[in-house]
Amino acid sequence: MTPLWLHALSILAILSGLASALLIVADEWRDPQHMAIMNAVWPLTALFAGPLALMFYFSHGKNAAKSRMASHESSGEGHHSHPKSSTPVAVSKACAHCGSGCALGDMIAEWLAFFFPVVAVWFGWQSVFAERIFAIWVLDFVLAFGFGIAFQYFTIKPMRGLTPLKGLVAALKADALSLTAWQVGMYGFMGFAHFWLFPRVVGTELRVPSVEFWFMMQIAMLAGFVTAWPMNWWLIRAGIKERM
């Protein structure tokens, strides 16, 4: 049986993420982001990062961006200039951008496989993988990759003024490695929680319809943020990914 303190902590973490996401959505409703896709990125990031995402949104996602834009306009650079963040902030934004697509894909994949177990069979359970979790991870990666590339496409295409095909190619170049690095961190922590932490330490199975599972997923997403950070730093430095 899950310890009461862990159950309570899991509920608190999930409610914190939901509350942070709702606060961002409410603020974006009044004052939408200049880049439309970021209206989805910030609340999705808040679902797993909670107050950390909320603070980052108000310090670097909204207020800082507005002050930089005002500074550029007052200096005569015009309304079409795109003020850039410092490197650590830009890399963190790039990680959040990548991670929000991954988070959306992972959430959909986990519930899809839970409500329709045959999906895990389609992705290799019992034929390729003895453990169901590995088949679900394949589905996770497919959906996370799809959403992640879509998010990057709707960022990079308008910023560079590309055609749809060139925008898709640029999005793949910009985010394929970043998404993979993110999923490595996410899988790493969830594997640790699934195979060791819960069965050996907590003494129970980690199951999707539990607040403990989604608390572990929040931590796993933060682990993905950490493993994706060096890759995003390199992609921005190499000019493959846009600095936001």
Coordinates of C-alpha atoms in Angstrom, one line a residue:
M1 CA 0.0 0.0 0.0
T2 CA 1.3 3.5 -0.9
P3 CA 2.4 5.5 2.1
L4 CA -0.1 8.3 3.1
W5 CA 2.7 10.9 2.9
L6 CA 3.5 9.9 -0.7
H7 CA -0.1 9.9 -1.7
A8 CA -0.6 13.4 -0.2
L9 CA 2.5 14.7 -1.8
S10 CA 1.4 13.3 -5.2
I11 CA -1.9 15.0 -4.9
L12 CA -0.3 18.3 -3.9
A13 CA 2.2 18.2 -6.8
I14 CA -0.5 17.4 -9.4
L15 CA -2.8 20.2 -8.1
S16 CA 0.1 22.6 -8.1
G17 CA 0.7 21.8 -11.7
L18 CA -2.9 22.2 -12.7
A19 CA -3.2 25.4 -10.8
S20 CA -0.1 26.8 -12.4
A21 CA -1.3 25.8 -15.8
L22 CA -4.7 27.4 -15.2
L23 CA -3.1 30.7 -14.0
I24 CA -1.0 30.8 -17.2
V25 CA -4.1 30.1 -19.4
A26 CA -6.0 32.8 -17.7
D27 CA -3.2 35.3 -18.2
E28 CA -2.8 34.3 -21.9
W29 CA -6.5 34.7 -22.4
R30 CA -6.2 38.3 -21.5
D31 CA -2.8 38.8 -23.1
P32 CA -1.9 36.2 -25.7
Q33 CA 1.7 35.3 -26.5
H34 CA 3.3 37.0 -29.6
M35 CA 4.1 33.5 -30.9
A36 CA 0.8 31.6 -31.0
I37 CA 2.2 28.2 -30.3
M38 CA 3.7 29.4 -27.0
N39 CA 0.1 29.8 -25.7
A40 CA 0.1 26.0 -25.6
V41 CA 3.7 25.5 -24.6
W42 CA 3.6 27.4 -21.3
P43 CA 0.5 25.7 -19.7
L44 CA 1.7 22.3 -20.8
T45 CA 5.1 23.0 -19.2
A46 CA 3.3 24.1 -16.0
L47 CA 1.5 20.7 -15.8
F48 CA 4.8 19.1 -14.9
A49 CA 6.9 22.0 -13.6
G50 CA 4.2 23.7 -11.6
P51 CA 5.3 26.9 -9.8
L52 CA 8.8 26.7 -11.5
A53 CA 7.1 27.1 -14.9
L54 CA 4.8 29.8 -13.5
M55 CA 7.7 31.9 -12.3
F56 CA 9.7 31.3 -15.5
Y57 CA 6.6 32.4 -17.5
F58 CA 6.2 35.7 -15.7
S59 CA 9.9 36.4 -15.6
H60 CA 11.0 35.3 -19.1
G61 CA 7.9 34.3 -21.0
K62 CA 5.8 37.4 -20.7
N63 CA 7.2 40.4 -18.8
A64 CA 10.8 40.1 -19.9
A65 CA 9.8 39.6 -23.6
K66 CA 7.6 42.7 -23.5
S67 CA 10.3 44.8 -21.9
R68 CA 12.8 43.7 -24.5
M69 CA 10.3 44.4 -27.3
A70 CA 9.6 47.9 -26.0
S71 CA 13.4 48.5 -25.7
H72 CA 13.9 47.5 -29.4
E73 CA 11.0 49.6 -30.6
S74 CA 12.2 52.6 -28.7
S75 CA 15.7 52.2 -30.2
G76 CA 14.2 52.3 -33.6
E77 CA 14.6 48.7 -34.6
G78 CA 10.9 48.5 -35.6
H79 CA 8.0 46.2 -34.9
H80 CA 9.3 43.3 -36.9
S81 CA 12.4 42.7 -34.9
H82 CA 12.5 39.6 -32.6
P83 CA 14.3 40.4 -29.4
K84 CA 16.5 37.5 -28.2
S85 CA 16.9 36.0 -24.8
S86 CA 20.2 35.4 -23.0
T87 CA 21.7 31.9 -23.8
P88 CA 20.6 30.1 -20.6
V89 CA 17.1 31.5 -20.8
A90 CA 16.9 30.7 -24.5
V91 CA 18.0 27.2 -24.0
S92 CA 15.5 26.7 -21.2
K93 CA 12.7 28.1 -23.4
A94 CA 13.8 25.7 -26.1
C95 CA 13.7 22.8 -23.7
A96 CA 10.2 23.8 -22.5
H97 CA 9.1 24.1 -26.1
C98 CA 10.4 20.6 -26.9
G99 CA 9.1 19.2 -23.6
S100 CA 5.6 20.5 -23.9
G101 CA 5.1 18.5 -27.1
C102 CA 6.7 15.5 -25.4
A103 CA 4.5 15.9 -22.3
L104 CA 1.3 16.1 -24.5
G105 CA 2.3 13.0 -26.4
D106 CA 3.2 11.0 -23.3
M107 CA 0.0 11.9 -21.5
I108 CA -2.1 10.8 -24.5
A109 CA -0.1 7.6 -25.0
E110 CA -0.4 6.5 -21.4
W111 CA -4.1 7.0 -21.2
L112 CA -4.7 5.5 -24.6
A113 CA -2.8 2.3 -23.7
F114 CA -4.7 2.2 -20.4
F115 CA -8.2 2.4 -21.8
F116 CA -7.3 0.3 -24.9
P117 CA -4.7 -2.3 -23.9
V118 CA -4.7 -3.7 -27.4
V119 CA -2.6 -0.7 -28.4
A120 CA 0.3 -2.0 -26.4
V121 CA 0.0 -5.3 -28.3
W122 CA 0.2 -3.3 -31.6
F123 CA 3.4 -1.7 -30.4
G124 CA 5.1 -4.9 -29.5
W125 CA 3.9 -6.2 -26.2
Q126 CA 4.0 -10.0 -26.0
S127 CA 5.6 -10.3 -29.5
V128 CA 8.7 -8.1 -29.1
F129 CA 8.6 -7.0 -25.4
A130 CA 7.8 -9.2 -22.4
E131 CA 7.3 -6.0 -20.3
R132 CA 4.2 -3.9 -21.3
I133 CA 6.0 -0.7 -20.4
F134 CA 8.4 -1.0 -23.3
A135 CA 5.7 -1.2 -25.8
I136 CA 4.0 1.9 -24.3
W137 CA 7.3 3.7 -24.5
V138 CA 7.4 3.1 -28.2
L139 CA 3.9 4.6 -28.5
D140 CA 5.1 7.4 -26.2
F141 CA 8.0 8.2 -28.5
V142 CA 5.8 8.2 -31.6
L143 CA 3.3 10.6 -30.2
A144 CA 5.8 12.8 -28.4
F145 CA 7.9 13.0 -31.6
G146 CA 4.8 13.9 -33.6
F147 CA 3.6 16.7 -31.3
G148 CA 7.2 17.9 -30.7
I149 CA 7.9 18.4 -34.4
A150 CA 4.5 20.0 -34.9
F151 CA 5.2 22.5 -32.1
Q152 CA 8.6 23.3 -33.6
Y153 CA 7.1 23.6 -37.1
F154 CA 4.6 26.3 -36.0
T155 CA 7.5 28.1 -34.4
I156 CA 10.3 27.9 -37.0
K157 CA 8.1 28.3 -40.1
P158 CA 6.7 31.8 -39.3
M159 CA 10.0 32.9 -37.8
R160 CA 12.0 32.1 -40.9
G161 CA 9.2 32.6 -43.4
L162 CA 9.6 29.1 -44.9
T163 CA 7.4 27.1 -47.2
P164 CA 5.5 24.2 -45.5
L165 CA 8.0 21.6 -46.8
K166 CA 11.0 23.5 -45.8
G167 CA 9.4 24.3 -42.5
L168 CA 8.9 20.6 -41.8
V169 CA 12.5 19.8 -42.7
A170 CA 13.8 22.6 -40.5
A171 CA 11.6 21.4 -37.6
L172 CA 12.9 17.9 -37.9
K173 CA 16.5 19.2 -37.9
A174 CA 15.8 21.4 -35.0
D175 CA 13.9 19.0 -32.7
A176 CA 14.7 15.4 -33.6
L177 CA 17.8 15.2 -31.4
S178 CA 16.2 17.4 -28.7
L179 CA 13.1 15.2 -28.5
T180 CA 15.2 12.0 -28.3
A181 CA 17.4 13.5 -25.5
W182 CA 14.2 14.5 -23.6
Q183 CA 12.7 11.0 -23.9
V184 CA 16.0 9.4 -22.6
G185 CA 15.7 11.4 -19.4
M186 CA 12.0 10.7 -19.1
Y187 CA 12.3 7.0 -19.8
G188 CA 15.3 6.7 -17.4
F189 CA 13.4 8.0 -14.4
M190 CA 10.2 6.2 -15.2
G191 CA 12.1 3.0 -15.6
F192 CA 13.8 3.6 -12.2
A193 CA 10.4 4.3 -10.6
H194 CA 8.6 1.4 -12.3
F195 CA 11.2 -1.4 -11.9
W196 CA 12.9 -0.4 -8.6
L197 CA 11.5 2.5 -6.6
F198 CA 7.9 1.4 -6.3
P199 CA 8.2 -2.4 -6.2
R200 CA 11.2 -2.6 -3.9
V201 CA 11.0 0.6 -1.8
V202 CA 7.4 1.6 -1.8
G203 CA 6.1 -1.9 -2.0
T204 CA 3.4 -1.5 -4.6
E205 CA 2.9 -1.4 -8.4
L206 CA 3.1 1.9 -10.2
R207 CA -0.1 2.2 -12.2
V208 CA -1.5 4.8 -14.6
P209 CA -4.8 5.5 -12.8
S210 CA -3.0 6.8 -9.7
V211 CA -1.8 10.1 -8.5
E212 CA 1.6 8.6 -7.7
F213 CA 2.1 7.6 -11.4
W214 CA 1.5 11.2 -12.5
F215 CA 3.7 12.6 -9.8
M216 CA 6.5 10.3 -11.0
M217 CA 5.7 11.5 -14.6
Q218 CA 6.1 15.1 -13.4
I219 CA 9.6 14.2 -12.0
A220 CA 10.4 12.3 -15.2
M221 CA 9.6 15.3 -17.3
L222 CA 11.9 17.4 -15.3
A223 CA 14.6 14.7 -15.8
G224 CA 13.9 15.0 -19.5
F225 CA 14.4 18.8 -19.3
V226 CA 17.8 18.2 -17.7
T227 CA 18.9 15.6 -20.4
A228 CA 17.6 17.8 -23.2
W229 CA 19.3 21.0 -22.0
P230 CA 22.8 20.3 -23.3
M231 CA 21.4 19.2 -26.7
N232 CA 19.3 22.4 -27.0
W233 CA 22.4 24.4 -26.1
W234 CA 24.3 22.9 -28.9
L235 CA 21.4 23.2 -31.4
I236 CA 21.1 26.9 -30.7
R237 CA 24.8 27.5 -30.7
A238 CA 25.1 25.7 -34.1
G239 CA 22.2 27.8 -35.5
I240 CA 20.0 24.8 -36.1
K241 CA 17.4 25.8 -33.6
E242 CA 15.9 29.3 -33.3
R243 CA 16.8 31.3 -30.2
M244 CA 13.5 32.5 -28.5

